[in-house]
Amino acid sequence: MSALQGVLATAVADHLAARARWRAAELVFWGAALASVFLLPGKHLILAEIAILALFALSLDLILGYAGIVSLGHAAFFGFGAYAAGLLAKHALITEPVLGLLAAGLLAALLGFACAFLVLRGSDLTRLMVTLGVAMMLRELANRLDKLTGGADGLQGITMAPVLGRFSFDITGHTAYVYALAVLFVLFVVARRIVHSPFGLSLMSIRGNPLRAGALGVPVNARLVAIYTVAAGYAGVAGALLTQTTAFCSLDVLSFDRSADLLLVLIIGGTGYLYGGLIGAVVFKLLQDALATLTPQYWQFWIGLILVIIVLVGRERMSGWWHAAVAQGARRLGLRERP
Amino acid sequence: MLTILFDGIAYGMLLFVLASGLAVTMGLMNLINLAHGAFAMAGGYVAVALVNKAGWPFAAGLLAAFVVPALLGALMERTLYRHVYAKPHLDQVLFTIGLAFMAVAAVDFAMGTQQVFVQLPRALEGQIDLGGVGIGRYRLLIIILCGLITVALQYALARTLFGARLRAAVDDARTARGLGINVSAVFALTFAVGSGLAGLGGALGAEILGLDPHFPLKFMIYFLIVVAVGGTSSITGPFIAALLLGIGDVAGKYYAPQFGAFAIYTIMIVVLIVRPQGLFTRVAGK
């Protein structure tokens, strides 16, 4: 009996290890990201934005792609982190960016932990309402507490110390991009570790069928609370990065549009394999940039049109075309494990 | 004090008419439609265009504000929405947010970003004095109109053959089809009426809520609150929720303006925690 268990345990461990192995295409992806630091010095401002959006999308992927929680208010944690980092820096409590990032992430995670219990209850509709409501509430709060947050004018007068005491932020966005990319990479590796762990597997079983997962002995609620907390922390770090790299923070970080755009980012890249948010962020920002130069005021129209088309064509069928190109290729190269 | 109550009731009734279409599509047809406010906005702008620019009488403008969004709703239902009924909620959310974004940008393009108002006839301006309570004539009109609509809706859903067909189609579409009910026509008509009511509400409410291209997103949360807090199993639940929301919002803005809409969101979240299926649901929903 115990021998059998031993064999089983080794087999499971081997399987998990095989799933978690770094694949060639992943190295290519990160290699390209690293190369962009040196090859595209003129594009660092937008690249920094992409890295931040990618981290934010990665955070949503953790709860939507892996745990199946639909959220319309993920900007709540992004904005909370953004304001936390901004306020800490403005009042000279923590001016060192990395420490500020940690603090903002922790605070956002605490908020996420508290909100997780609300999100556990009810159907998709209730979840949508609660996530949306929390984000709107925070936005209203930030708007009303204008003595603290600057209200509609935004939080001004943030001065960040150099990163790690050595690299100060510059106008070309060079430090900002390297900093954001480094944070994205570290947190990505952590997320990768999380989803490939038995914990991550249990999340996917919950997404597949919560009742059955519960019957198999998975503590469904505890797992959901845990991943929601982690994702909130990630979103908080992303928000803090935005504040730190732009030295500014406005009500916009908590807006509904930000949550909605984020869904689009993740849907473009595909959910449930971590790279979706990253690829989606690149595509979305380039798209936004192109559309904004084309029709500065009305690019939202095209974003809406893309959403409608994606749904009408069918995300499933899209994976027949777009993912056939991306994921199939990625699968062949080993970026994404075979189903 | 009574004036605030009165204003709150008018506001709440307005919210109910605006959201009633959503209550039906979301509650009965199980479709999360975040673009509902776009139909309300369409109605508002139709009224603005006809009354202010073309010089139509106010009542005719209101009628057009019902008819045009209803036709638009029917068209959209037949061509677009019917494809997403069976899709997961995430797809419905993405799809309807997309529609809302498109509507916002399109109206922005066509009508400009500034806030617009519908010109009221002289007879509806000002207040009348009822036993020391100042009552806005226009708000009185809103209460009467919306009250009539509510009664008509309740009657249509509970007492008419169409209402019975709709409820049957919702309970079990396949069996209803087997009984010879044209389910997709019933859904299309329901959707159209809901959109038309939203349009009417948008036109009526332009004076009170304000009308600009961001209307669908700005008031989306209010519509959702009405439906989610009221529960989606009946029409009376959303009605009571809309009244409470209206009175609470007006009173909150008057007595504690520094909190603004904050109290509303808090109450909604608390209600949803305590009663995830809504306040006025008798049995747990499907």
Coordinates of C-alpha atoms in Angstrom, one line a residue, chain B residues 54-274:
Chain B
A54 CA -37.5 70.0 -35.0
G55 CA -40.0 71.6 -32.7
W56 CA -42.2 68.7 -32.0
P57 CA -44.5 68.9 -29.1
F58 CA -43.2 67.4 -25.9
A59 CA -45.6 64.5 -25.7
A60 CA -44.9 63.5 -29.3
G61 CA -41.2 63.6 -28.5
L62 CA -41.8 61.3 -25.5
L63 CA -43.7 58.9 -27.8
A64 CA -40.9 58.9 -30.3
A65 CA -38.4 58.3 -27.4
F66 CA -40.3 55.1 -26.8
V67 CA -40.8 54.0 -30.4
V68 CA -37.3 54.6 -31.8
P69 CA -35.4 52.7 -29.1
A70 CA -38.0 50.0 -29.2
L71 CA -37.4 49.5 -32.9
L72 CA -33.7 49.7 -32.4
G73 CA -34.0 47.2 -29.6
A74 CA -36.0 44.8 -31.8
L75 CA -33.4 45.2 -34.6
M76 CA -30.5 44.6 -32.3
E77 CA -32.2 41.7 -30.6
R78 CA -32.9 40.0 -33.9
T79 CA -29.4 40.6 -35.4
L80 CA -27.0 40.6 -32.4
Y81 CA -28.4 39.8 -28.9
R82 CA -30.0 36.5 -29.9
H83 CA -26.6 35.1 -30.5
V84 CA -25.4 35.6 -27.0
Y85 CA -28.4 34.3 -25.0
A86 CA -26.8 30.9 -24.7
K87 CA -23.3 32.1 -24.1
P88 CA -21.5 32.2 -20.8
H89 CA -21.9 35.3 -18.7
L90 CA -18.4 36.5 -19.4
D91 CA -19.2 36.7 -23.1
Q92 CA -22.4 38.6 -22.4
V93 CA -20.5 41.0 -20.3
L94 CA -17.8 41.6 -22.9
F95 CA -20.4 41.9 -25.7
T96 CA -22.6 44.4 -24.0
I97 CA -19.7 46.5 -22.7
G98 CA -18.5 46.6 -26.3
L99 CA -21.9 47.8 -27.4
A100 CA -22.0 50.4 -24.6
F101 CA -18.6 51.7 -25.6
M102 CA -19.6 51.9 -29.2
A103 CA -22.8 53.8 -28.3
V104 CA -20.9 56.3 -26.1
A105 CA -18.4 57.0 -28.9
A106 CA -21.0 57.2 -31.6
V107 CA -23.2 59.6 -29.7
D108 CA -20.1 61.6 -28.8
F109 CA -19.3 61.8 -32.5
A110 CA -22.8 62.7 -33.6
M111 CA -24.0 65.0 -30.8
G112 CA -20.9 66.3 -29.0
T113 CA -19.8 65.8 -25.5
Q114 CA -21.8 68.5 -23.8
Q115 CA -24.8 67.8 -21.6
V116 CA -28.1 68.4 -23.3
F117 CA -31.7 69.0 -22.0
V118 CA -35.1 68.5 -23.4
Q119 CA -37.0 71.7 -23.6
L120 CA -40.0 71.5 -21.3
P121 CA -43.4 73.0 -22.2
R122 CA -44.1 76.1 -20.1
A123 CA -47.0 74.3 -18.3
L124 CA -44.6 71.8 -16.8
E125 CA -42.2 74.3 -15.3
G126 CA -42.2 75.6 -11.8
Q127 CA -43.8 74.2 -8.7
I128 CA -47.3 74.0 -7.3
D129 CA -48.0 74.3 -3.7
L130 CA -49.9 71.5 -2.0
G131 CA -50.6 72.1 1.6
G132 CA -47.3 73.9 2.2
V133 CA -45.3 71.3 0.2
G134 CA -43.6 72.6 -2.9
I135 CA -44.0 70.0 -5.7
G136 CA -42.3 70.3 -9.0
R137 CA -44.9 70.0 -11.8
Y138 CA -42.5 68.1 -14.0
R139 CA -41.7 65.6 -11.2
L140 CA -45.4 65.2 -10.6
L141 CA -45.8 64.3 -14.3
I142 CA -43.0 61.8 -13.9
I143 CA -44.6 60.1 -10.9
I144 CA -48.0 59.8 -12.7
L145 CA -46.5 58.6 -15.9
C146 CA -44.2 56.1 -14.3
G147 CA -46.9 54.9 -12.0
L148 CA -49.1 54.2 -14.9
I149 CA -46.3 52.3 -16.7
T150 CA -45.6 50.3 -13.6
V151 CA -49.3 49.2 -13.2
A152 CA -49.4 48.4 -16.9
L153 CA -46.3 46.4 -16.7
Q154 CA -47.4 44.4 -13.7
Y155 CA -50.8 43.8 -15.4
A156 CA -49.2 42.8 -18.7
L157 CA -46.8 40.3 -17.0
A158 CA -49.3 38.8 -14.6
R159 CA -52.6 39.0 -16.3
T160 CA -52.3 38.9 -20.1
L161 CA -51.8 36.0 -22.5
F162 CA -48.5 37.6 -23.6
G163 CA -47.3 37.7 -20.0
A164 CA -48.2 34.1 -19.5
R165 CA -46.4 33.2 -22.8
L166 CA -43.3 35.1 -21.7
R167 CA -43.2 33.4 -18.3
A168 CA -43.7 30.0 -19.9
A169 CA -40.9 30.7 -22.4
V170 CA -38.6 31.7 -19.6
D171 CA -39.4 28.7 -17.4
D172 CA -38.8 26.2 -20.1
A173 CA -38.2 27.4 -23.6
R174 CA -38.4 24.0 -25.2
T175 CA -41.7 23.0 -23.7
A176 CA -43.1 26.4 -24.6
R177 CA -42.0 25.9 -28.2
G178 CA -43.7 22.5 -28.1
L179 CA -46.9 24.2 -27.0
G180 CA -46.8 26.4 -30.1
I181 CA -45.4 29.5 -28.5
N182 CA -43.1 31.5 -30.7
V183 CA -40.4 31.9 -28.1
S184 CA -38.0 34.0 -30.2
A185 CA -40.8 36.4 -31.1
V186 CA -41.8 36.7 -27.5
F187 CA -38.2 37.4 -26.5
A188 CA -37.8 39.9 -29.3
L189 CA -41.0 41.8 -28.4
T190 CA -40.0 41.8 -24.7
F191 CA -36.6 43.1 -25.5
A192 CA -38.1 45.8 -27.7
V193 CA -40.6 46.9 -25.0
G194 CA -37.8 47.0 -22.4
S195 CA -35.6 49.1 -24.7
G196 CA -38.5 51.4 -25.5
L197 CA -39.2 51.9 -21.8
A198 CA -35.6 52.7 -21.2
G199 CA -35.7 55.2 -24.0
L200 CA -38.8 56.8 -22.5
G201 CA -37.1 56.9 -19.2
G202 CA -34.0 58.5 -20.7
A203 CA -36.1 61.2 -22.3
L204 CA -38.1 61.9 -19.2
G205 CA -35.0 61.8 -17.0
A206 CA -32.8 64.1 -19.2
E207 CA -34.0 66.9 -16.9
I208 CA -33.2 65.2 -13.7
L209 CA -30.4 62.8 -14.4
G210 CA -28.7 64.8 -17.1
L211 CA -27.9 63.5 -20.5
D212 CA -24.5 63.3 -22.1
P213 CA -22.7 60.6 -24.1
H214 CA -21.4 58.9 -21.0
F215 CA -24.9 58.2 -19.7
P216 CA -24.8 54.4 -20.4
L217 CA -21.7 53.9 -18.3
K218 CA -22.6 56.5 -15.6
F219 CA -26.0 55.0 -14.8
M220 CA -25.2 51.4 -15.5
I221 CA -24.4 50.8 -11.9
Y222 CA -27.8 52.3 -10.8
F223 CA -29.7 50.1 -13.2
L224 CA -27.8 47.1 -12.0
I225 CA -28.4 48.0 -8.4
V226 CA -32.1 48.2 -9.0
V227 CA -32.1 44.8 -10.6
A228 CA -29.6 43.1 -8.3
V229 CA -31.0 44.5 -5.0
G230 CA -34.6 44.1 -6.1
G231 CA -34.1 40.5 -7.1
T232 CA -34.9 39.3 -10.6
S233 CA -37.9 37.1 -10.0
S234 CA -40.6 39.7 -10.0
I235 CA -41.3 43.2 -11.1
T236 CA -42.3 44.5 -7.7
G237 CA -38.9 43.8 -6.2
P238 CA -37.1 46.1 -8.6
F239 CA -39.8 48.6 -8.2
I240 CA -39.4 48.8 -4.4
A241 CA -35.6 48.7 -4.8
A242 CA -35.8 51.6 -7.3
L243 CA -37.9 53.7 -4.9
L244 CA -35.6 53.0 -2.0
L245 CA -32.6 53.9 -4.2
G246 CA -34.2 57.1 -5.4
I247 CA -35.2 58.3 -2.0
G248 CA -31.9 57.2 -0.5
D249 CA -29.9 58.9 -3.2
V250 CA -31.8 62.2 -3.1
A251 CA -31.9 62.3 0.7
G252 CA -28.2 61.4 0.9
K253 CA -27.2 64.1 -1.5
Y254 CA -29.3 66.6 0.5
Y255 CA -28.4 65.7 4.0
A256 CA -24.8 64.4 3.6
P257 CA -23.5 65.8 0.3
Q258 CA -19.9 65.0 1.3
F259 CA -20.6 61.3 1.0
G260 CA -22.2 61.5 -2.4
A261 CA -23.0 58.2 -3.9
F262 CA -20.8 56.4 -1.4
A263 CA -23.8 55.4 0.8
I264 CA -25.6 53.9 -2.1
Y265 CA -22.7 51.6 -3.0
T266 CA -22.2 50.6 0.6
I267 CA -25.9 49.7 1.0
M268 CA -25.9 47.7 -2.2
I269 CA -22.8 45.7 -1.1
V270 CA -24.3 45.0 2.3
V271 CA -27.6 43.9 0.8
L272 CA -25.8 41.6 -1.6
I273 CA -23.8 40.1 1.1
V274 CA -26.8 39.4 3.3

